[in-house]
Amino acid sequence: MTDESSDQFDAIIIGAGMAGLYQLYRLRELGMSVRVFEAGSDVGGTWYWNRYPGARFDSESYSYGYSFSKELLEDWEWKEHFSGQPENLKYVNYVADKFDLRREIQFDNQVKACHFNEASKSWTVTLEDGSRATCRYLITAIGVLSVPVMPVIDGIKNFEGESFHTGEWPHEPVDFRDTRVAVIGTGATGVQAITEIAKTVGHLTVFQRTPNYCAPLHNGLITPEEQSEIKANYDEIFSKCKTSHGAFIHNPVRGKAVDQTPDEREEFYEKLYTERGFGIWMGNYRDIMIDEAANETISQFIKKKIRARVEDPAVAEKLIPHDHGFGTRRLPLESGYFEVYNQNNVKLVDVRETPIERVTAKGVQTSNQEYEFDYIIYATGFDAVLGAFNRIDFRGVGGVTLKDKWAAGPRTFLGIQVEGFPNMFTLVGPHNAATFCNIPRCIEQNVEWVSDLFRHMQAKGHTSVAATKAAVDEWTEHVHETSERMLFTKVDSWFMGINQNLKGRDTRKFLLYAAGVPKYNEMCDEVAANGYKGFTFGT
Ligand code: NA7
């Protein structure tokens, strides 16, 4: 039954980040009434929340922006090859203003529950302030890394200095000059934050549990000549992304690492190490992500680079990964990260050697000493992929919860729909290529595909759509089958749903899609071309 007292819309979108905004733009074109609910006070998603020092793209800026509007591409000028958070947030705001998107967005309101009404085939959405709204179509645009996770360490609340999680950074700049700062965590976020904080800090202590391979970003300002070239070549840039495994401008080279001579490999790796962005990960030999022997060659190369860049050999050894191969966890890109450890006001604490026992009023107590701080920064990551779904009480047909449905791991069709949850669409959801992607490229594909589906339904007079169990079973099998050969499925990381700070997240469940963006897009197109095979429609 539709709730008479609630606001009613054709569609509700949860989240006003890159995905939510573009979906709103497209649904408006279809003449739908739409409401977007956003927990933050403004648009931007990731770029709204992650304001920590050093936050920036690892994607080339011009491959990250929206491609749907020629006018927008012409108007907007990226200043840096890898743009920083303040500029990125400005960009999202610019888009929201340019297309007048704010009028359908309700800010400062977190969605708490979404329940499907079987009789009316509609969704009731309940917000944290208790208000409710109903819609026919429910679209989640809640992000892959949007639920920050604090570490499980005793005494965190006792600390008398200031502390922040990088994903919930204050809106005012924090001045670290002449202060003693701790950073806990050395993932992609920690690497960016540590490098930036080290530039001004009084004293910095980094608490590292697992070292990561990192490679140089090689950021730089975009010159006027480069700007003209970028603008003249946008079509080419975006079509290149369409052919790339992760929708970046980087594509693997033809040869295999194991077929080259050591000198040939060395020369190629040296070249990649001097080039911008993810080339060394995404534009490398095609076997480095699937063959351990091939992977070992690039792993050794990066280890050698770390040893060369870090002056103290004992510190260098601590910064070198020993339990996984290069690129099998998310590769942090860096701009002088290893040199930070050559500063005499920076200390690296390996918490596997001296575990953190608790946070105290003054700082951090490890097994061998107490460190005193003015600030503790938690760069401890997110409840990846599933977290944003788990914090909303989704209930589909028969009152079944999404949590129960996914208890043994996500099951979806195309990473877009869940069986038993009709008219609900999970943009950038689990088992969707967008989870392992230069995200806006996949967001545009997801949004356009869903919008085309609505157009199809409008033309046919359908008002409900549901993925079949057979389609979900087949897709889930495809996702697992195509991931098996990837080396990253044999390593603990957020890709595999592992998070030591969350209960029940100690067994690997594959959350991403590893067959690549081109394959994903092809399969989505095939489903559409076959009259949306795998879905049933109703009125
Ligand atoms: P990540 O990649 O999940 O990194 C979190 C880091 O925090 C990682 O180094 C963890 O070590 C560390 N961590 C977590 N808990 C603890 C405790 N209790 N003690 C010490 N260290 C801890 O998150 P990021 O924010 O860096 O990056 C997430 C994504 O955002 C990134 O992949 C990009 O796509 C953008 P661990 O490795 O678990 O030993």
XYZ file of C-alpha atoms and ligand atoms in Angstrom:
578
model
C 0.000 0.000 0.000
C 1.205 3.467 -0.762
C 1.444 5.615 2.333
C -1.072 8.458 1.792
C 0.697 10.804 4.208
C 4.073 10.671 2.500
C 5.507 12.589 -0.456
C 5.276 10.616 -3.678
C 7.769 10.560 -6.525
C 8.363 8.521 -9.624
C 11.905 7.913 -8.441
C 14.006 8.404 -5.346
C 17.776 8.495 -5.594
C 19.863 7.987 -2.471
C 23.059 10.031 -2.607
C 24.126 13.246 -4.355
C 27.629 12.271 -5.393
C 28.799 11.761 -8.966
C 26.322 8.897 -9.592
C 23.263 10.427 -7.942
C 23.652 13.746 -9.737
C 23.947 12.222 -13.167
C 21.016 9.881 -12.548
C 18.926 12.874 -11.514
C 19.881 14.692 -14.715
C 18.815 11.710 -16.854
C 15.547 11.009 -15.020
C 14.521 14.609 -15.378
C 14.967 14.209 -19.129
C 12.518 11.296 -18.973
C 9.953 13.592 -17.367
C 9.984 11.784 -14.029
C 9.370 13.415 -10.678
C 12.511 12.772 -8.654
C 13.765 13.380 -5.131
C 17.370 12.887 -4.074
C 18.155 12.302 -0.388
C 21.663 13.162 0.716
C 23.191 12.748 4.183
C 25.731 15.545 3.660
C 24.954 19.258 3.593
C 25.925 19.601 -0.044
C 26.674 17.670 -3.233
C 29.928 15.829 -3.906
C 29.872 12.439 -2.141
C 33.478 11.265 -1.834
C 34.745 14.778 -2.548
C 32.435 16.288 0.026
C 33.560 13.994 2.867
C 37.237 13.268 2.152
C 38.796 16.664 2.797
C 42.004 15.368 4.341
C 45.270 17.002 3.249
C 46.606 15.439 0.060
C 43.271 14.004 -1.140
C 43.317 13.942 -4.929
C 42.465 11.892 -8.014
C 44.592 8.945 -9.020
C 42.747 9.108 -12.350
C 43.865 11.675 -14.889
C 41.491 14.594 -14.234
C 40.322 14.743 -17.857
C 39.421 11.055 -17.791
C 37.458 11.454 -14.546
C 35.033 14.297 -15.320
C 31.601 13.650 -16.804
C 31.597 13.090 -20.552
C 27.873 13.530 -21.214
C 27.867 17.257 -21.989
C 30.056 18.740 -24.699
C 29.356 22.164 -23.239
C 30.584 21.079 -19.817
C 33.752 19.612 -21.357
C 34.330 22.874 -23.154
C 33.600 25.066 -20.100
C 35.545 23.302 -17.384
C 39.331 23.503 -17.262
C 41.181 21.079 -15.023
C 44.239 22.785 -13.568
C 46.278 19.704 -12.667
C 46.768 16.312 -14.281
C 45.513 14.780 -11.014
C 43.225 17.306 -9.452
C 42.997 17.796 -5.681
C 39.911 17.533 -3.464
C 39.073 21.256 -3.179
C 39.016 21.620 -6.963
C 37.127 18.339 -7.381
C 34.432 19.501 -5.006
C 34.261 22.791 -6.921
C 33.747 20.769 -10.093
C 30.828 18.773 -8.682
C 29.250 22.011 -7.431
C 29.777 23.582 -10.834
C 27.935 20.676 -12.463
C 25.087 20.844 -9.926
C 24.673 24.581 -10.591
C 25.095 24.400 -14.345
C 22.306 21.842 -14.669
C 20.259 23.322 -11.822
C 20.247 20.011 -9.969
C 19.900 21.202 -6.379
C 16.164 21.861 -6.466
C 15.345 18.135 -6.275
C 17.909 17.350 -3.575
C 17.112 17.219 0.118
C 20.350 17.589 2.097
C 21.194 16.709 5.703
C 18.923 13.730 5.667
C 20.096 10.176 5.903
C 17.937 7.373 4.583
C 17.285 4.803 7.298
C 14.911 2.306 5.677
C 13.534 1.360 2.265
C 10.624 -1.088 2.245
C 8.927 -2.546 -0.823
C 5.132 -2.499 -0.907
C 4.008 -5.530 -2.864
C 0.435 -4.383 -3.566
C 1.392 -1.025 -5.047
C 4.798 -2.183 -6.323
C 6.330 0.914 -4.806
C 9.012 1.736 -2.230
C 8.584 3.578 1.055
C 11.706 5.424 2.107
C 12.104 6.484 5.748
C 14.560 9.204 6.698
C 16.395 9.735 9.952
C 14.087 12.612 10.908
C 11.167 10.172 10.700
C 9.689 11.616 7.492
C 8.741 9.297 4.684
C 8.441 9.365 0.936
C 7.244 6.818 -1.584
C 8.375 6.100 -5.105
C 7.995 3.605 -7.858
C 11.720 3.358 -8.578
C 14.425 3.349 -5.962
C 17.992 4.048 -7.060
C 20.938 3.706 -4.725
C 23.920 5.934 -5.498
C 25.523 5.414 -2.105
C 29.121 4.863 -3.088
C 31.707 2.117 -2.745
C 33.789 3.739 -0.004
C 31.367 5.925 1.912
C 31.185 4.387 5.382
C 34.348 5.228 7.353
C 35.552 2.596 9.806
C 37.432 3.360 12.996
C 39.946 0.796 14.217
C 39.096 -1.480 17.118
C 41.521 -0.048 19.653
C 40.736 0.474 23.338
C 40.611 4.000 24.701
C 40.001 5.976 21.491
C 37.504 8.189 23.356
C 40.043 8.949 26.111
C 42.369 10.930 23.850
C 42.495 14.555 24.959
C 43.937 15.946 21.736
C 41.982 16.144 18.480
C 41.342 13.157 16.254
C 39.722 12.690 12.862
C 38.952 9.891 10.463
C 40.140 10.929 6.996
C 36.681 10.193 5.576
C 35.017 12.606 8.020
C 37.498 15.429 7.874
C 36.528 18.846 9.287
C 35.496 21.542 6.841
C 38.023 24.037 8.180
C 41.709 23.513 7.362
C 43.735 21.934 10.183
C 47.122 23.511 10.869
C 49.726 20.904 11.814
C 52.673 23.294 12.187
C 54.601 22.712 15.415
C 52.298 19.871 16.429
C 52.828 16.171 17.104
C 50.714 14.096 14.760
C 49.956 10.372 14.499
C 48.617 8.750 11.349
C 47.249 5.222 11.700
C 46.902 3.423 8.363
C 48.960 3.315 5.184
C 46.429 2.572 2.415
C 45.873 4.914 -0.548
C 44.449 7.545 1.822
C 47.203 7.273 4.448
C 49.880 7.554 1.741
C 48.359 10.798 0.399
C 47.748 12.289 3.864
C 51.161 11.355 5.299
C 52.990 12.926 2.358
C 51.100 16.200 2.670
C 51.126 16.441 6.463
C 54.886 15.764 6.545
C 55.440 19.036 4.655
C 54.435 21.233 7.602
C 54.224 19.029 10.696
C 56.285 19.458 13.858
C 56.647 15.696 14.330
C 54.861 12.856 12.561
C 54.540 9.226 13.685
C 53.124 6.731 11.198
C 51.603 3.524 12.568
C 51.790 0.935 9.813
C 50.321 -2.567 9.912
C 50.679 -3.679 6.285
C 53.036 -1.851 3.923
C 51.790 -1.283 0.382
C 53.584 -1.103 -2.928
C 53.266 2.492 -4.086
C 54.260 4.113 -7.366
C 54.818 7.757 -8.358
C 51.807 9.786 -9.476
C 53.845 12.411 -11.377
C 51.244 15.116 -10.987
C 51.793 18.497 -12.608
C 50.005 21.592 -13.783
C 48.254 21.366 -17.124
C 49.893 23.810 -19.506
C 47.786 25.905 -21.932
C 49.052 23.709 -24.815
C 48.057 20.551 -22.945
C 44.671 22.112 -22.155
C 43.964 22.703 -25.852
C 45.104 19.211 -26.689
C 42.874 17.691 -23.997
C 39.853 19.633 -25.196
C 40.489 18.693 -28.810
C 40.859 15.025 -27.883
C 38.050 14.346 -25.441
C 36.346 11.890 -27.800
C 39.553 9.939 -28.121
C 40.195 10.006 -24.354
C 36.755 8.619 -23.550
C 36.811 5.996 -26.263
C 40.204 4.838 -24.977
C 38.662 4.471 -21.517
C 35.929 2.297 -23.049
C 38.510 -0.243 -24.216
C 40.446 -0.324 -20.939
C 39.952 -2.994 -18.269
C 39.378 -0.372 -15.567
C 38.169 2.482 -17.825
C 41.409 4.424 -17.412
C 43.457 5.862 -20.254
C 45.902 3.011 -19.602
C 45.711 -0.341 -21.343
C 48.027 -3.353 -20.910
C 50.686 -3.825 -23.570
C 50.529 -6.885 -25.805
C 53.465 -8.881 -24.498
C 53.802 -10.965 -21.359
C 56.331 -10.143 -18.659
C 57.547 -13.743 -18.603
C 58.376 -13.659 -22.331
C 60.754 -10.688 -22.052
C 64.432 -10.725 -21.191
C 65.284 -9.222 -17.776
C 66.781 -6.178 -19.563
C 63.671 -5.612 -21.658
C 61.470 -5.851 -18.598
C 63.684 -3.523 -16.604
C 63.650 -0.920 -19.349
C 59.864 -1.107 -19.613
C 59.310 -0.896 -15.852
C 61.701 2.087 -15.650
C 59.664 3.811 -18.341
C 56.371 3.123 -16.545
C 57.859 4.346 -13.265
C 58.542 7.750 -14.828
C 55.094 8.054 -16.417
C 51.926 9.535 -14.943
C 49.197 7.714 -13.100
C 48.132 4.094 -13.058
C 50.133 3.108 -16.175
C 52.393 0.895 -14.088
C 49.341 -1.002 -12.818
C 46.869 -0.811 -15.706
C 49.237 -0.314 -18.630
C 51.742 -3.007 -17.731
C 52.273 -6.486 -19.196
C 48.982 -8.340 -19.285
C 50.160 -11.274 -17.149
C 51.270 -9.353 -14.038
C 47.826 -9.591 -12.451
C 47.280 -13.286 -13.182
C 50.648 -15.053 -13.164
C 52.702 -15.165 -9.963
C 56.004 -15.424 -11.817
C 55.171 -12.340 -13.890
C 53.945 -10.509 -10.815
C 57.173 -11.278 -8.982
C 59.177 -9.373 -11.611
C 57.315 -6.100 -11.065
C 57.136 -6.681 -7.287
C 60.933 -6.969 -7.165
C 61.312 -3.856 -9.306
C 59.195 -1.759 -6.917
C 60.994 -3.191 -3.869
C 64.274 -2.082 -5.414
C 62.859 1.423 -5.906
C 61.764 1.620 -2.268
C 65.248 0.549 -1.120
C 66.804 3.214 -3.344
C 64.532 5.986 -2.085
C 64.621 5.314 1.652
C 67.965 6.166 3.257
C 67.769 3.930 6.331
C 67.828 0.285 5.106
C 65.961 -0.919 8.211
C 63.139 1.572 7.563
C 63.103 0.626 3.856
C 62.609 -3.058 4.762
C 59.645 -2.127 6.959
C 58.076 -0.229 4.042
C 58.395 -3.209 1.693
C 55.447 -5.613 1.421
C 56.322 -9.241 2.054
C 52.929 -10.949 2.098
C 51.458 -9.990 -1.278
C 52.461 -9.089 -4.812
C 52.419 -5.730 -6.583
C 48.931 -4.548 -7.560
C 47.078 -7.312 -5.734
C 45.792 -4.650 -3.327
C 44.751 -1.163 -4.441
C 47.924 0.582 -5.605
C 48.467 3.889 -3.781
C 49.996 6.525 -6.045
C 52.400 8.857 -4.290
C 54.217 12.145 -4.637
C 57.311 11.781 -2.461
C 55.863 9.308 0.060
C 59.026 7.267 0.608
C 61.201 10.370 1.044
C 58.982 11.378 3.989
C 60.763 8.655 5.976
C 64.117 10.385 5.327
C 62.925 13.402 7.345
C 64.299 13.453 10.862
C 60.908 14.552 12.246
C 59.128 11.416 10.937
C 59.037 8.033 12.659
C 57.642 4.775 11.291
C 56.169 2.372 13.830
C 55.519 -1.155 12.602
C 52.527 -2.270 14.669
C 53.200 -5.910 13.853
C 56.467 -5.565 15.810
C 55.088 -3.339 18.547
C 51.281 -3.608 18.520
C 49.091 -0.704 19.582
C 47.699 -1.632 23.009
C 45.421 1.356 23.508
C 44.857 5.022 22.900
C 45.566 7.013 26.064
C 44.656 10.540 27.134
C 47.987 11.710 25.761
C 48.498 9.544 22.720
C 49.150 5.947 21.733
C 50.500 3.160 23.929
C 52.250 0.389 22.016
C 53.786 -2.757 23.500
C 57.029 -0.889 24.174
C 56.255 2.797 24.735
C 53.722 5.587 24.977
C 53.780 8.205 22.192
C 52.304 11.640 22.894
C 50.323 13.525 20.276
C 48.285 16.650 19.629
C 46.419 14.963 16.765
C 45.597 11.354 15.902
C 44.473 10.753 12.330
C 42.682 7.548 11.502
C 43.348 6.631 7.860
C 41.794 3.257 8.562
C 39.543 2.890 5.561
C 35.917 2.069 4.923
C 33.275 -0.607 5.173
C 33.838 -1.100 1.472
C 31.048 -1.789 -1.019
C 28.607 -3.371 1.467
C 28.755 -0.798 4.276
C 26.491 1.757 2.632
C 23.898 -0.977 1.965
C 24.122 -2.460 5.454
C 23.342 0.801 7.195
C 19.966 1.090 5.448
C 17.181 -1.358 6.309
C 16.319 -2.548 2.782
C 13.355 -4.953 2.672
C 12.107 -6.487 -0.532
C 9.303 -8.922 -1.412
C 8.031 -10.826 1.647
C 9.889 -8.446 3.978
C 13.200 -10.169 3.215
C 16.139 -7.986 4.237
C 18.986 -7.272 1.851
C 21.401 -8.195 4.632
C 19.911 -11.702 4.792
C 19.813 -11.950 1.029
C 23.540 -11.189 0.889
C 24.535 -13.052 4.059
C 26.819 -15.392 2.121
C 28.030 -12.618 -0.211
C 26.339 -10.333 -2.733
C 24.049 -11.845 -5.377
C 22.891 -9.512 -8.145
C 22.082 -9.324 -11.808
C 24.646 -7.098 -13.574
C 25.448 -5.557 -10.175
C 22.330 -3.478 -10.853
C 19.413 -5.438 -9.439
C 18.747 -7.962 -6.697
C 16.199 -10.760 -7.015
C 13.212 -10.023 -4.741
C 13.896 -6.271 -4.782
C 11.866 -5.120 -7.805
C 12.218 -1.577 -9.122
C 15.395 -1.077 -7.096
C 18.658 -0.284 -8.882
C 22.095 -0.371 -7.304
C 24.368 2.036 -9.187
C 28.006 1.125 -8.563
C 26.743 -1.782 -6.439
C 28.575 -5.008 -5.593
C 29.474 -7.187 -8.597
C 29.119 -4.152 -10.858
C 32.125 -3.189 -13.000
C 31.927 0.278 -11.465
C 33.482 -1.056 -8.255
C 36.815 -1.595 -10.012
C 36.786 1.310 -12.383
C 37.721 4.881 -13.056
C 34.375 5.391 -11.386
C 32.666 8.203 -13.355
C 33.185 6.268 -16.586
C 31.225 3.345 -15.138
C 28.729 5.642 -13.426
C 27.816 7.076 -16.823
C 27.362 3.570 -18.236
C 25.243 2.458 -15.244
C 23.053 5.565 -15.322
C 22.548 5.491 -19.078
C 21.720 1.795 -19.011
C 19.145 2.220 -16.240
C 17.687 5.293 -17.982
C 17.362 3.336 -21.239
C 15.575 0.604 -19.316
C 13.087 3.195 -17.999
C 12.616 4.523 -21.515
C 11.884 0.983 -22.688
C 9.388 0.526 -19.857
C 7.691 3.841 -20.614
C 7.310 2.796 -24.254
C 5.848 -0.589 -23.320
C 3.665 0.694 -20.493
C 5.498 -1.341 -17.814
C 5.723 -0.020 -14.290
C 7.660 -2.772 -12.575
C 10.822 -4.680 -13.348
C 12.444 -7.511 -11.440
C 15.550 -9.603 -12.012
C 14.881 -13.321 -12.211
C 16.570 -15.790 -9.879
C 18.093 -17.576 -12.872
C 19.670 -14.344 -14.122
C 21.069 -13.589 -10.673
C 22.479 -17.112 -10.302
C 24.096 -16.923 -13.715
C 25.576 -13.460 -13.116
C 26.938 -14.400 -9.698
C 28.603 -17.457 -11.187
C 30.084 -15.349 -13.999
C 31.451 -12.833 -11.456
C 33.158 -15.551 -9.411
C 34.394 -17.531 -12.390
C 36.032 -14.525 -14.025
C 37.660 -13.380 -10.786
C 39.309 -16.688 -9.932
C 42.375 -16.212 -12.100
C 43.096 -12.749 -10.705
C 45.882 -12.745 -8.110
C 44.066 -10.195 -5.961
C 41.458 -12.802 -5.041
C 44.211 -14.623 -3.108
C 45.082 -11.627 -0.944
C 43.224 -9.981 1.968
C 42.010 -6.470 1.138
C 38.814 -4.469 0.857
C 38.465 -5.834 -2.711
C 37.747 -9.182 -1.050
C 35.484 -7.796 1.657
C 38.116 -8.211 4.394
C 38.077 -5.671 7.216
C 39.701 -6.601 10.511
C 37.788 -3.822 12.276
C 34.379 -5.257 11.401
C 32.755 -8.377 12.848
C 32.253 -11.244 10.430
C 34.445 -9.693 7.733
C 37.370 -12.052 8.060
C 36.502 -14.432 5.230
C 37.020 -13.466 1.620
C 33.905 -12.648 -0.377
C 34.531 -11.154 -3.764
C 32.735 -7.793 -3.967
C 33.967 -6.383 -7.274
C 33.788 -7.363 -10.939
C 37.047 -8.512 -12.482
C 36.229 -9.371 -16.087
C 36.792 -5.756 -17.061
C 34.727 -2.797 -18.114
C 34.557 -3.692 -21.850
C 33.180 -7.155 -21.037
C 30.711 -5.725 -18.520
C 29.452 -3.112 -20.967
C 29.106 -5.736 -23.674
C 27.046 -7.977 -21.396
C 24.779 -5.103 -20.332
C 24.257 -4.140 -23.981
C 23.444 -7.744 -24.845
C 20.800 -7.936 -22.116
C 19.192 -4.735 -23.444
C 19.369 -5.878 -27.070
C 17.575 -9.101 -26.112
C 14.565 -7.259 -24.724
C 16.109 -7.065 -21.236
C 16.500 -10.809 -20.927
C 16.800 -11.789 -17.282
C 14.164 -9.315 -16.128
C 10.406 -9.731 -15.825
C 8.134 -6.759 -16.338
C 4.704 -5.924 -14.958
C 2.190 -3.152 -14.609
P 42.365 1.070 3.131
O 43.007 0.825 1.846
O 41.361 0.089 3.622
O 43.513 1.263 4.211
C 43.262 1.293 5.590
C 44.567 1.283 6.308
O 44.344 1.325 7.720
C 45.390 0.028 6.053
O 46.735 0.382 5.989
C 45.085 -0.814 7.285
O 46.058 -1.795 7.572
C 45.084 0.265 8.331
N 44.440 -0.137 9.580
C 43.148 -0.441 9.783
N 42.957 -0.757 11.080
C 44.147 -0.643 11.691
C 44.605 -0.854 13.013
N 43.748 -1.265 13.971
N 45.901 -0.649 13.300
C 46.747 -0.239 12.328
N 46.391 -0.036 11.053
C 45.105 -0.235 10.741
O 41.625 2.488 3.153
P 42.035 3.835 2.438
O 41.139 4.887 2.967
O 43.490 4.056 2.505
O 41.718 3.574 0.951
C 40.427 3.157 0.562
C 40.224 3.427 -0.878
O 39.884 4.809 -1.051
C 41.385 3.239 -1.755
O 41.581 1.919 -2.094
C 41.040 4.113 -2.920
O 40.274 3.402 -3.862
C 40.267 5.224 -2.345
P 45.887 -3.301 6.947
O 46.208 -3.133 5.496
O 44.442 -3.687 7.177
O 46.851 -4.118 7.688
